[in-house]
CSV table of C-alpha atoms and ligand atoms in Angstrom, one decimal:
chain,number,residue,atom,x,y,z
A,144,UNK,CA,132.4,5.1,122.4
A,145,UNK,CA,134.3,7.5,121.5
A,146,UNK,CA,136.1,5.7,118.5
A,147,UNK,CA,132.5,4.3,117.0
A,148,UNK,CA,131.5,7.8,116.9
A,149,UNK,CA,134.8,8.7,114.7
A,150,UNK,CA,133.8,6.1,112.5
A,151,UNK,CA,130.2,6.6,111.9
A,152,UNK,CA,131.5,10.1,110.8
A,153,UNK,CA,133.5,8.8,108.0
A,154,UNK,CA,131.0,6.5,106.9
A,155,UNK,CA,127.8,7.2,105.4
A,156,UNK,CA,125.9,8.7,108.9
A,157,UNK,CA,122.5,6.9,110.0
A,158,UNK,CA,119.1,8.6,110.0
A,159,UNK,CA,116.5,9.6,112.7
A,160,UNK,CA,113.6,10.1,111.4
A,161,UNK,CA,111.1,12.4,112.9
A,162,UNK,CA,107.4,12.5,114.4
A,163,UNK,CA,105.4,15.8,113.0
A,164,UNK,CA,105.7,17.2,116.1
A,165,UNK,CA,109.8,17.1,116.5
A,166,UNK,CA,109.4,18.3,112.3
A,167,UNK,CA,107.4,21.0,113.8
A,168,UNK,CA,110.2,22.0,116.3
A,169,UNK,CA,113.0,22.2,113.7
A,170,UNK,CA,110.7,24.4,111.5
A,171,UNK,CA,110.2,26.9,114.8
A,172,UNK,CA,114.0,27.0,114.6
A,173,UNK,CA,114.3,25.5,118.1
A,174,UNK,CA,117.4,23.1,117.4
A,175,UNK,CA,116.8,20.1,120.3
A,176,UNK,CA,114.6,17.3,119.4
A,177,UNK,CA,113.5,15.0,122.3
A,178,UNK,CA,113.5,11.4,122.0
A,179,UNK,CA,109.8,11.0,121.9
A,180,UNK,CA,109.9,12.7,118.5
A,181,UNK,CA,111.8,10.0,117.5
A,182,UNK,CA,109.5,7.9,115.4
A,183,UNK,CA,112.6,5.8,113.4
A,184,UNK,CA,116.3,5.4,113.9
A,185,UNK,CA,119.0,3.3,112.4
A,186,UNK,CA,121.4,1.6,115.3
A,187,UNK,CA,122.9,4.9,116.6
A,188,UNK,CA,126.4,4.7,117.9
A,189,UNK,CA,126.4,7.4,121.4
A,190,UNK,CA,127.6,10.6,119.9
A,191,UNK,CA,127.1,10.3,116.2
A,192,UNK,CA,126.4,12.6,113.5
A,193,UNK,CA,122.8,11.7,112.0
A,194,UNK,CA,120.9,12.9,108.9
A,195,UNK,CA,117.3,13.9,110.0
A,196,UNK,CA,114.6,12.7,107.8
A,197,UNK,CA,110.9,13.7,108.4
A,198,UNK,CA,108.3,10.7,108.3
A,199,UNK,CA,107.8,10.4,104.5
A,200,UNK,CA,112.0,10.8,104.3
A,201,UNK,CA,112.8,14.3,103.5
A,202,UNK,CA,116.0,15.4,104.5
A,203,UNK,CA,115.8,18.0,107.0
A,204,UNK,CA,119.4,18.5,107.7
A,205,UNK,CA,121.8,17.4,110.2
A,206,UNK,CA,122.4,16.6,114.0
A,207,UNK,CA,124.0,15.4,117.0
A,208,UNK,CA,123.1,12.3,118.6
A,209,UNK,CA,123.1,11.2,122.4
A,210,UNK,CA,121.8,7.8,123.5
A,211,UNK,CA,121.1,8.8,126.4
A,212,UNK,CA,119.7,12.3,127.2
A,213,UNK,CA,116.0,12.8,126.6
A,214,UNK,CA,117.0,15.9,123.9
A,215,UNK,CA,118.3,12.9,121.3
A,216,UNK,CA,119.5,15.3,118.8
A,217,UNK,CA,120.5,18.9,118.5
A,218,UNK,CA,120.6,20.2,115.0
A,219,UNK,CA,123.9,21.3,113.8
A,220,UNK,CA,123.4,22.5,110.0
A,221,UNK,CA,120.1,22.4,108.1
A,222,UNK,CA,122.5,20.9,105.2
A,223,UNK,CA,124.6,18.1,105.1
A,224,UNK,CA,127.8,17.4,107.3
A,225,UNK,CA,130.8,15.6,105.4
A,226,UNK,CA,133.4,16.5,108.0
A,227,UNK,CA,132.2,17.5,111.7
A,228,UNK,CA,136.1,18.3,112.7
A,229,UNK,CA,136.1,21.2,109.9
A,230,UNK,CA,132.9,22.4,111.0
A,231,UNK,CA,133.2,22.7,114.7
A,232,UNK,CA,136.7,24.5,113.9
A,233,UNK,CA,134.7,27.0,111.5
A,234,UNK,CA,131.9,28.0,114.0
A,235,UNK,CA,134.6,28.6,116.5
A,236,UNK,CA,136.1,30.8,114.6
A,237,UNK,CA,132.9,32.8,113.4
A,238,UNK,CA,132.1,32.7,117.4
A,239,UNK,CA,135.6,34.7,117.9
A,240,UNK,CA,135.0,37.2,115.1
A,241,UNK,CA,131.3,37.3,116.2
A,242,UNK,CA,132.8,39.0,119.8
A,243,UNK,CA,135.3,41.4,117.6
A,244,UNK,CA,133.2,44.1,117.9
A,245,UNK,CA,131.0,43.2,120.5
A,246,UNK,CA,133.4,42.8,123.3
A,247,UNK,CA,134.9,45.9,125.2
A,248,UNK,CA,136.6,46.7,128.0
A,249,UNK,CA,137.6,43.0,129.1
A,250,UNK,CA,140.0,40.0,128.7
A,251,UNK,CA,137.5,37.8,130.0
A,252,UNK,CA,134.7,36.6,128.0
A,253,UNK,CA,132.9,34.2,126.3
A,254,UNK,CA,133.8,32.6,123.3
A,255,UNK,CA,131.5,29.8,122.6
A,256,UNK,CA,127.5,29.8,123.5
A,257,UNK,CA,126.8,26.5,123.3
A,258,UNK,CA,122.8,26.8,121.0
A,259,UNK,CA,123.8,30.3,120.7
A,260,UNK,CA,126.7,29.9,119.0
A,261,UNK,CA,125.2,26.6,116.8
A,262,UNK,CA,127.4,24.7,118.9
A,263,UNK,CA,125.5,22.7,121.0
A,264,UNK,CA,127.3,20.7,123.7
A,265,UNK,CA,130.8,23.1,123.7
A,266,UNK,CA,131.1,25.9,126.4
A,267,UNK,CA,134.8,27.8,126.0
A,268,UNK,CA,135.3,30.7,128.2
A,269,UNK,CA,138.4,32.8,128.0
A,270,UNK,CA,139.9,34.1,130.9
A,271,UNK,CA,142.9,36.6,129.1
A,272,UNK,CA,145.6,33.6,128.4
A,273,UNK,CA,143.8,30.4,129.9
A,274,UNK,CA,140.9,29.1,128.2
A,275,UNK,CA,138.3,26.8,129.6
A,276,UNK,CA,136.3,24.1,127.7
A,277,UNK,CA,133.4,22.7,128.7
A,278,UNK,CA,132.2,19.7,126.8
A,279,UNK,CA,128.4,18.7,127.8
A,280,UNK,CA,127.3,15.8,125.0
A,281,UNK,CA,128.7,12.8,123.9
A,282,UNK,CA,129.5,14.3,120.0
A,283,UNK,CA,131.5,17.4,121.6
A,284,UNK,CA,133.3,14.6,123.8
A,285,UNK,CA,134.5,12.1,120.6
A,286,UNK,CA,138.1,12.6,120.3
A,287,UNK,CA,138.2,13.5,117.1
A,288,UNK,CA,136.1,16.6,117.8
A,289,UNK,CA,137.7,17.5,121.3
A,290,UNK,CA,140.7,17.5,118.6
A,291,UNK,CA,139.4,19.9,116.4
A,292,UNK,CA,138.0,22.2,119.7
A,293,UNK,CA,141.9,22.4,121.0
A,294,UNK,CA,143.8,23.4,117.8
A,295,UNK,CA,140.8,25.7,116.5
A,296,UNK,CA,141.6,27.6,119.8
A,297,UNK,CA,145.2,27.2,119.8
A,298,UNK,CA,145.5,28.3,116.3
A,299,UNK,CA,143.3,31.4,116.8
A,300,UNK,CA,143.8,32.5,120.7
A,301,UNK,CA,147.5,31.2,121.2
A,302,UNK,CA,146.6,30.5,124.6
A,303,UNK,CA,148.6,29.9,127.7
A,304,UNK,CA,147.1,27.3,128.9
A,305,UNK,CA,143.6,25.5,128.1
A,306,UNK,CA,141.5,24.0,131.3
A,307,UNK,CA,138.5,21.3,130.9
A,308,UNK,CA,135.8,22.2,133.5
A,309,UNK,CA,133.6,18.9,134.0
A,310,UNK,CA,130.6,19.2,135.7
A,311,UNK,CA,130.2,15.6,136.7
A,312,UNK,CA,126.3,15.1,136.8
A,313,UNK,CA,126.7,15.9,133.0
A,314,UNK,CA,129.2,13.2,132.3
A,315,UNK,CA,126.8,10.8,134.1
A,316,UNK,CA,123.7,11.9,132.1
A,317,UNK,CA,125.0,11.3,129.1
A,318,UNK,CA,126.4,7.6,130.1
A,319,UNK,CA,130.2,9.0,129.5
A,320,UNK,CA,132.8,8.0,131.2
A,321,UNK,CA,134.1,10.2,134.6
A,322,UNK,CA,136.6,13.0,133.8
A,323,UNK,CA,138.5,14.9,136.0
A,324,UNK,CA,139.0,18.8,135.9
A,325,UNK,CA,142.5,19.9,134.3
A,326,UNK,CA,144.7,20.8,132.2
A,327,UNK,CA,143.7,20.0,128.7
A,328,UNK,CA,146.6,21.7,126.7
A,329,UNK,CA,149.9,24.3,128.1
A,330,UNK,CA,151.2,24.9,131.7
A,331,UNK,CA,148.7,27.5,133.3
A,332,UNK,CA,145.7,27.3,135.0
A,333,UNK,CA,145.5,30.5,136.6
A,334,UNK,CA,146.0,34.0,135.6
A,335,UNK,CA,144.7,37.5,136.4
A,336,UNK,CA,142.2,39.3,134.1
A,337,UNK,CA,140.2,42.9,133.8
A,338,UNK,CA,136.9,43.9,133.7
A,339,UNK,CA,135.6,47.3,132.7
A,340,UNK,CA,139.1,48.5,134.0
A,341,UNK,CA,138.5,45.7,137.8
A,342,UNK,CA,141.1,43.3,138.5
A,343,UNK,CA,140.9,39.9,139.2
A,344,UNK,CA,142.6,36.6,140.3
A,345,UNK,CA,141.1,33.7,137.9
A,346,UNK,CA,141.7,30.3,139.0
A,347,UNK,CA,140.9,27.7,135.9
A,348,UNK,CA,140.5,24.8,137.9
A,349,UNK,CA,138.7,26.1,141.3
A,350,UNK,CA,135.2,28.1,142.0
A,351,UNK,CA,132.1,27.7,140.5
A,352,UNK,CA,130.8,28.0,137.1
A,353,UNK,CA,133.8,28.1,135.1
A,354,UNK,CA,135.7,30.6,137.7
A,355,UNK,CA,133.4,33.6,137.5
A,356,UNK,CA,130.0,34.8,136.3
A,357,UNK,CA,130.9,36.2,132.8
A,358,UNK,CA,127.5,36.8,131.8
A,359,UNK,CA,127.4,39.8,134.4
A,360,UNK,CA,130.4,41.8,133.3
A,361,UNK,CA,128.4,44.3,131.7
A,362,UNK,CA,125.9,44.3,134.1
A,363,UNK,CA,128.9,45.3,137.0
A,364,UNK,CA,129.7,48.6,135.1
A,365,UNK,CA,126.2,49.6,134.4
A,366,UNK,CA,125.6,49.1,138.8
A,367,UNK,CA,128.6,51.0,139.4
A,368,UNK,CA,127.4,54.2,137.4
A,369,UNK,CA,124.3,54.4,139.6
A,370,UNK,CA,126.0,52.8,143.2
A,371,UNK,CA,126.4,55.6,145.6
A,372,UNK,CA,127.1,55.9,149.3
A,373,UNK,CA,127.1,52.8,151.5
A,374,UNK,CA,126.6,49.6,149.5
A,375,UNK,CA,125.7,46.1,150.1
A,376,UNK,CA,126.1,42.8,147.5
A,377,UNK,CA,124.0,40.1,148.7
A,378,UNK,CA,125.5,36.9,146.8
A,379,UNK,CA,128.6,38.3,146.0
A,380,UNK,CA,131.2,35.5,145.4
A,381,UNK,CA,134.3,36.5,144.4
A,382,UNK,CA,133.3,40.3,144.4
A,383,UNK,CA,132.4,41.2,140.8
A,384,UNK,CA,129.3,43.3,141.6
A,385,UNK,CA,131.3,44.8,145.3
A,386,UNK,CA,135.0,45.4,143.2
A,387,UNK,CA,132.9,47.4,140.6
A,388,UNK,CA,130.8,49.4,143.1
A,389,UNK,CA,134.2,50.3,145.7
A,390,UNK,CA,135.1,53.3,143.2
A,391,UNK,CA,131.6,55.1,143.2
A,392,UNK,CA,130.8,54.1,147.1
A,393,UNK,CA,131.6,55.4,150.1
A,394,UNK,CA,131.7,51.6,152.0
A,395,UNK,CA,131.0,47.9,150.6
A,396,UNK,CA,130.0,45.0,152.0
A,397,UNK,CA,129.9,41.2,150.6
A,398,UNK,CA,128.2,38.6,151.4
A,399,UNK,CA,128.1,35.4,151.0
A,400,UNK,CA,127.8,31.7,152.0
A,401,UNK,CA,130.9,30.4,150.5
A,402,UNK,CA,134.3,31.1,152.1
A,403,UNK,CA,136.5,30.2,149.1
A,404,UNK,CA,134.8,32.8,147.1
A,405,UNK,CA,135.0,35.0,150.0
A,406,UNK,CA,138.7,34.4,150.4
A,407,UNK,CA,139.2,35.0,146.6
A,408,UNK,CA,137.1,38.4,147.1
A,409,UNK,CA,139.2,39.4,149.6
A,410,UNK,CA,142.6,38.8,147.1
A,411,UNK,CA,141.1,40.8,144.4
A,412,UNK,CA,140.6,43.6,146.7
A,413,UNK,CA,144.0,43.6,147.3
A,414,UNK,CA,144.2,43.8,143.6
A,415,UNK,CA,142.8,47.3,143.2
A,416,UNK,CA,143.6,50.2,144.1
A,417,UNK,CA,141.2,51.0,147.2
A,418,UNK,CA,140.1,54.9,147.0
A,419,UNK,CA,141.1,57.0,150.6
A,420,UNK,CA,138.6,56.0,153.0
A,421,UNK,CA,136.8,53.3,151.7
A,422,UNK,CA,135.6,50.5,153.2
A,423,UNK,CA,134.8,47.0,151.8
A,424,UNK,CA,134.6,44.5,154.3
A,425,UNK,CA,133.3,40.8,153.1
A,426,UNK,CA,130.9,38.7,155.2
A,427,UNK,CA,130.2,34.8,155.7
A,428,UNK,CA,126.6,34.2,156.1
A,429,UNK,CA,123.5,33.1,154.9
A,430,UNK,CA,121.9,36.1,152.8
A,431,UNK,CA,118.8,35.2,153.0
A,432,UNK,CA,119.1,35.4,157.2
A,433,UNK,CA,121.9,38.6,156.9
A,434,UNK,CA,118.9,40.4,155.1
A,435,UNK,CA,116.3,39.3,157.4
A,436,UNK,CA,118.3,40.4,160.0
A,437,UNK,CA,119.6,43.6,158.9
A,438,UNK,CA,115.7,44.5,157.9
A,439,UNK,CA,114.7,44.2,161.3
A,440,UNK,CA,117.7,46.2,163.1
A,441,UNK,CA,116.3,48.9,160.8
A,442,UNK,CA,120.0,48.9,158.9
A,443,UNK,CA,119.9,51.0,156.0
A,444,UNK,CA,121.5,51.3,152.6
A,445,UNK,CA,122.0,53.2,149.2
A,446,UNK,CA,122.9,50.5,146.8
A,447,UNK,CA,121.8,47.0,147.5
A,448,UNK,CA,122.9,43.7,145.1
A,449,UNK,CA,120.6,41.1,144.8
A,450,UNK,CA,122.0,38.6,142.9
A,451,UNK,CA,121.3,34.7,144.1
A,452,UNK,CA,121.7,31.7,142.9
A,453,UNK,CA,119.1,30.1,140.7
A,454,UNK,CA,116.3,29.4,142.6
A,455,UNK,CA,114.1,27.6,140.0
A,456,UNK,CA,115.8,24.5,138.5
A,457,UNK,CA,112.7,22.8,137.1
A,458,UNK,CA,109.3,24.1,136.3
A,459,UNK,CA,107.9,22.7,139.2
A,460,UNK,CA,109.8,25.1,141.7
A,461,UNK,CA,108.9,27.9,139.9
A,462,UNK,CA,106.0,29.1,142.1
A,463,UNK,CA,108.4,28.6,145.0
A,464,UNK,CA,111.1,30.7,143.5
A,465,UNK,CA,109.3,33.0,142.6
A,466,UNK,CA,108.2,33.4,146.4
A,467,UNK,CA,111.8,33.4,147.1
A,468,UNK,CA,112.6,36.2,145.0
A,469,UNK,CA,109.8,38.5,146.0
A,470,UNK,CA,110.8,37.8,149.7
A,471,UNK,CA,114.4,39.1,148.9
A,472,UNK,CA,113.7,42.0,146.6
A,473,UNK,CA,111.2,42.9,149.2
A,474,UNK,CA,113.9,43.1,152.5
A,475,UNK,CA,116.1,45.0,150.3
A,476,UNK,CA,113.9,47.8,149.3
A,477,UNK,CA,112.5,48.5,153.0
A,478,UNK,CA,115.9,48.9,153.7
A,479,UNK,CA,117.3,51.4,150.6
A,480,UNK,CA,117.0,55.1,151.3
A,481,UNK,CA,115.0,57.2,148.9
A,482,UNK,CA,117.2,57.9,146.0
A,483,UNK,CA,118.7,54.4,146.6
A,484,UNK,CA,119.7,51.6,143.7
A,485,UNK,CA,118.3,47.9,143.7
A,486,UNK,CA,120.6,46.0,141.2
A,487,UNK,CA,118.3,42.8,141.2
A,488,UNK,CA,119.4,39.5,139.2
A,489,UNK,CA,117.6,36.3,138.6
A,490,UNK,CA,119.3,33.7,136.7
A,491,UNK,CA,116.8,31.1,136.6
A,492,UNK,CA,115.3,30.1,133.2
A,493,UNK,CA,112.3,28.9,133.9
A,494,UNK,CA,111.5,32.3,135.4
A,495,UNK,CA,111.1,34.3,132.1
A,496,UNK,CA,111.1,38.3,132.1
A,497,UNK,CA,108.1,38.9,132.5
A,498,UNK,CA,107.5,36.9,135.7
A,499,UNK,CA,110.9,38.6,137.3
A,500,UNK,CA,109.3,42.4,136.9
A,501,UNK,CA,105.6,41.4,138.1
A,502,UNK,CA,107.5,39.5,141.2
A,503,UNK,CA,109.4,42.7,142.1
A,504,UNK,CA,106.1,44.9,141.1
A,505,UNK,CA,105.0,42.7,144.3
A,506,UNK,CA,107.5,43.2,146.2
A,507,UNK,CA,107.5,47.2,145.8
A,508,UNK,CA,103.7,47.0,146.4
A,509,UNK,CA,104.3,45.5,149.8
A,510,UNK,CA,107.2,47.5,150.9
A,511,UNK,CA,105.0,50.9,150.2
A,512,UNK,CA,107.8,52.2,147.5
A,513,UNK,CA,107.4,53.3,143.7
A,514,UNK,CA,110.6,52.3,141.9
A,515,UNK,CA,111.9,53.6,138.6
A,516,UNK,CA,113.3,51.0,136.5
A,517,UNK,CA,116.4,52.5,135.2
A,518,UNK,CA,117.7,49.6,133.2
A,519,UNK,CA,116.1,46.2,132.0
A,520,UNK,CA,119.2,44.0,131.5
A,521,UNK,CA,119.8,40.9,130.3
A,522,UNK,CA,123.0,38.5,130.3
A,523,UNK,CA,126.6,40.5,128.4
A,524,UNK,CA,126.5,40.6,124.9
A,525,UNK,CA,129.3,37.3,124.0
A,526,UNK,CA,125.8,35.5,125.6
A,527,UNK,CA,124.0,36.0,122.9
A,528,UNK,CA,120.4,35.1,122.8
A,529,UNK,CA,119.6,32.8,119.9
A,530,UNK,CA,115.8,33.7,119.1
A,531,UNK,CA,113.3,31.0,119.1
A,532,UNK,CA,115.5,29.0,121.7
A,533,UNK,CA,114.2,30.9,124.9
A,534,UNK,CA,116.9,28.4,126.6
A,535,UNK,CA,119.6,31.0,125.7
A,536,UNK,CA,117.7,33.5,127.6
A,537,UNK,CA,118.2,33.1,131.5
A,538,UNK,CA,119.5,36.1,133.0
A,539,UNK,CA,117.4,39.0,134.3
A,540,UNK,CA,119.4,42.0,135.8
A,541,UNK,CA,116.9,45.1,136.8
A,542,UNK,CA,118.2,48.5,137.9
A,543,UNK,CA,115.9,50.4,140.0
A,544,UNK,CA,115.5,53.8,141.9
A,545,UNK,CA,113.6,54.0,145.0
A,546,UNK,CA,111.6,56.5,145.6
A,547,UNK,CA,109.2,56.5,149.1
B,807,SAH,N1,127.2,38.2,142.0
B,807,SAH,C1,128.2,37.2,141.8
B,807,SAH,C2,127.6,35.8,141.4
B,807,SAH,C3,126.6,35.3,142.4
B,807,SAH,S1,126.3,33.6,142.2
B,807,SAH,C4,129.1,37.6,140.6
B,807,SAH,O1,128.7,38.4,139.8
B,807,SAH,O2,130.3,37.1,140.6
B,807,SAH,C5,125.4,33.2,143.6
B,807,SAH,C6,126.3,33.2,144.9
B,807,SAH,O3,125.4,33.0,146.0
B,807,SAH,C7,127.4,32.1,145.0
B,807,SAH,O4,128.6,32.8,145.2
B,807,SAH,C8,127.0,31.3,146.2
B,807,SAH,O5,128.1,30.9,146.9
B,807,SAH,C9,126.1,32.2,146.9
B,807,SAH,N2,125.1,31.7,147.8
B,807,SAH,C10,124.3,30.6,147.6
B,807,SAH,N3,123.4,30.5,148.6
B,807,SAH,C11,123.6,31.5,149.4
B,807,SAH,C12,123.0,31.9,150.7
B,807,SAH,N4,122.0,31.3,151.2
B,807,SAH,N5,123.5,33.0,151.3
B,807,SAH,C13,124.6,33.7,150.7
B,807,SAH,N6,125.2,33.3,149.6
B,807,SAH,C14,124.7,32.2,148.9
């Protein structure tokens, strides 16, 4: 496959023309194109570059092309492509000077946003000298381009080390062939990094996402200026939220379901310095029961962390999440004392802003509290959101005051 893409890219690339509707898309400046906008193609090689016509043949610009996925092209440039190699290694640069400025406080970031980064299909991460790459599409997965990915980042980042994450039910959408996780490039996999001054172990090729939740870095330092006395992070995996909040609180406890994360909690405490009399103990248990539980024995807190999985994967669940979530945010705020903090995430897309603060407007409703929102977040800023492509926009993170 990969080879049939190289070539198409040298040669002249084949055409996809597009239904009004998928024309329509592109003018809204959303850059996917789903296959049923597809209203004429040329015999498309999995993973080539195509020149996007409109009906009548106007050139529209250029995309990617998968064979497979029901998004059949993502637009790359509104111009013409000669050399994809050259171009993927330019926008990874302009994604590194991009976070410049933007980044503080951290060797751990992201580098490349996928969409938001007009890179669709390429996920890199860094994690102070190990980078991770994650390649979703067949065009970020031809050799040529993976290529281009590794000396673009060598060249610019002299990393360490550089780790492919896989994610295995993406390989198999996009009909390419099963990849392991590992060591793309260099000897090291795993490293330590610092956030907002908190540090941690990083392992390149274990834990979920890509090792940790980068998106909420920001989000850690702006809980721990309002965290105060005895704290709880519900869904804590490896301790980001918890780590953050142990300087401002008098005692911390984690929870979660998984015991690797819990075990790499538990290293990065050992990590930090812990201030006289702290405690920060780390818990293995369902968070949903923990909470249930805790409400009930009349437990009380003055900083609770809400912050679980995604809970709406499709559209279809989204009445059910949304259930979820008001269930959640509601145990937690019967159980904060006046004055308390409610750090609550959601990191499902399909449940938009707007639905996140009338489900916790619920929630308050029922528990007989007012709240104060003190901060409406979003995801840290080397996530940016790429405006008219509400995909890019996932992460809700609300900082709230109880009062009774
Ligand atoms: N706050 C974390 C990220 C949380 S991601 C951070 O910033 O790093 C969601 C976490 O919820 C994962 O660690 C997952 O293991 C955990 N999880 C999933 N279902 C759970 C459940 N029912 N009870 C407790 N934890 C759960």
């Amino acid at each position: 496959m990969t080879k049939r893409a190289a070539v198409s890219a040298k040669a002249a690339a084949p055409c996809v023309k597009l239904s009004t509707r998928g024309v329509a898309r592109l003018h809204a400046r959303h850059p996917w194109v789903y296959r049923s906008d597809i209203v004429g193609a040329d015999d498309i090689p999995p993973g080539s570059v195509v020149r996007v016509l409109d009906e009548r043949g106007k050139f529209l610009g250029t995309a990617l092309y998968s064979s497979s996925s029901q998004i059949a092209i993502r637009m790359i440039s509104h111009g013409s492509v000669p050399d994809l190699p050259a171009l993927v290694g330019e926008r990874i640069r302009a994604a590194i000077a991009y976070r410049k400025d933007l980044v503080a406080n951290t060797d751990a970031y992201r580098i490349v946003f996928s969409e938001a980064d007009f890179l669709p299909g390429l996920i890199v991460d860094r994690y102070n000298d190990v980078l991770t790459v994650q390649v979703l599409t067949q065009a970020m997965d031809a050799t040529f381009v993976r290529e281009a990915i590794l000396q673009t980042l060598r060249e610019e980042l002299q990393p360490a080390g550089i780790v492919e994450r896989v994610e295995a039910r993406i390989r198999e959408l996009e009909q390419l062939p099963p990849l392991a996780s590992g060591l793309l490039w260099g000897e090291k996999s795993s490293t330590e990094v610092t956030m907002n001054g908190v540090r941690f172990q990083h392992d390149g090729l274990e834990g979920q996402k890509t090792g940790a939740f980068l998106d909420q870095r920001e989000n850690y330092a702006a809980a721990a200026q309002y965290g105060h006395g005895e704290a709880l992070d519900a869904f804590c995996y490896q301790g980001g939220f918890a780590l953050h909040l142990a300087a401002k609180c008098s005692s911390v406890t984690g929870v979660d379901s998984s015991r690797p994360a819990l075990e790499m909690a538990e290293k990065n405490a050992a990590l930090n310095a812990k201030p006289n009399g702290r405690e920060l103990e780390w818990i293995e248990a369902n968070a949903f029961d923990l909470l249930r539980d805790y409400a009930a024995a009349n437990r009380r807190y003055d900083t609770i962390v809400l912050d679980p999985p995604a809970f709406a994967k499709s559209k279809r669940d989204l009445e059910k999440a949304l259930g979820g979530y008001k269930e959640l945010n509601l145990r937690a705020m019967k159980m904060l004392r006046p004055g308390g903090i409610l750090v609550t995430c959601s990191c499902s897309f399909h449940v938009g802003a707007a639905d996140f603060l009338r489900v916790v407007a619920a929630a308050a409703q029922d528990a007989h509290k007012s709240l104060r929102v003190a901060e409406n977040r979003g995801a840290a800023r080397d996530h940016p959101i790429l405006l008219n492509v509400p995909e890019t926009s996932y992460l809700q993170c609300l900082i709230l005051i109880v009062s009774d």
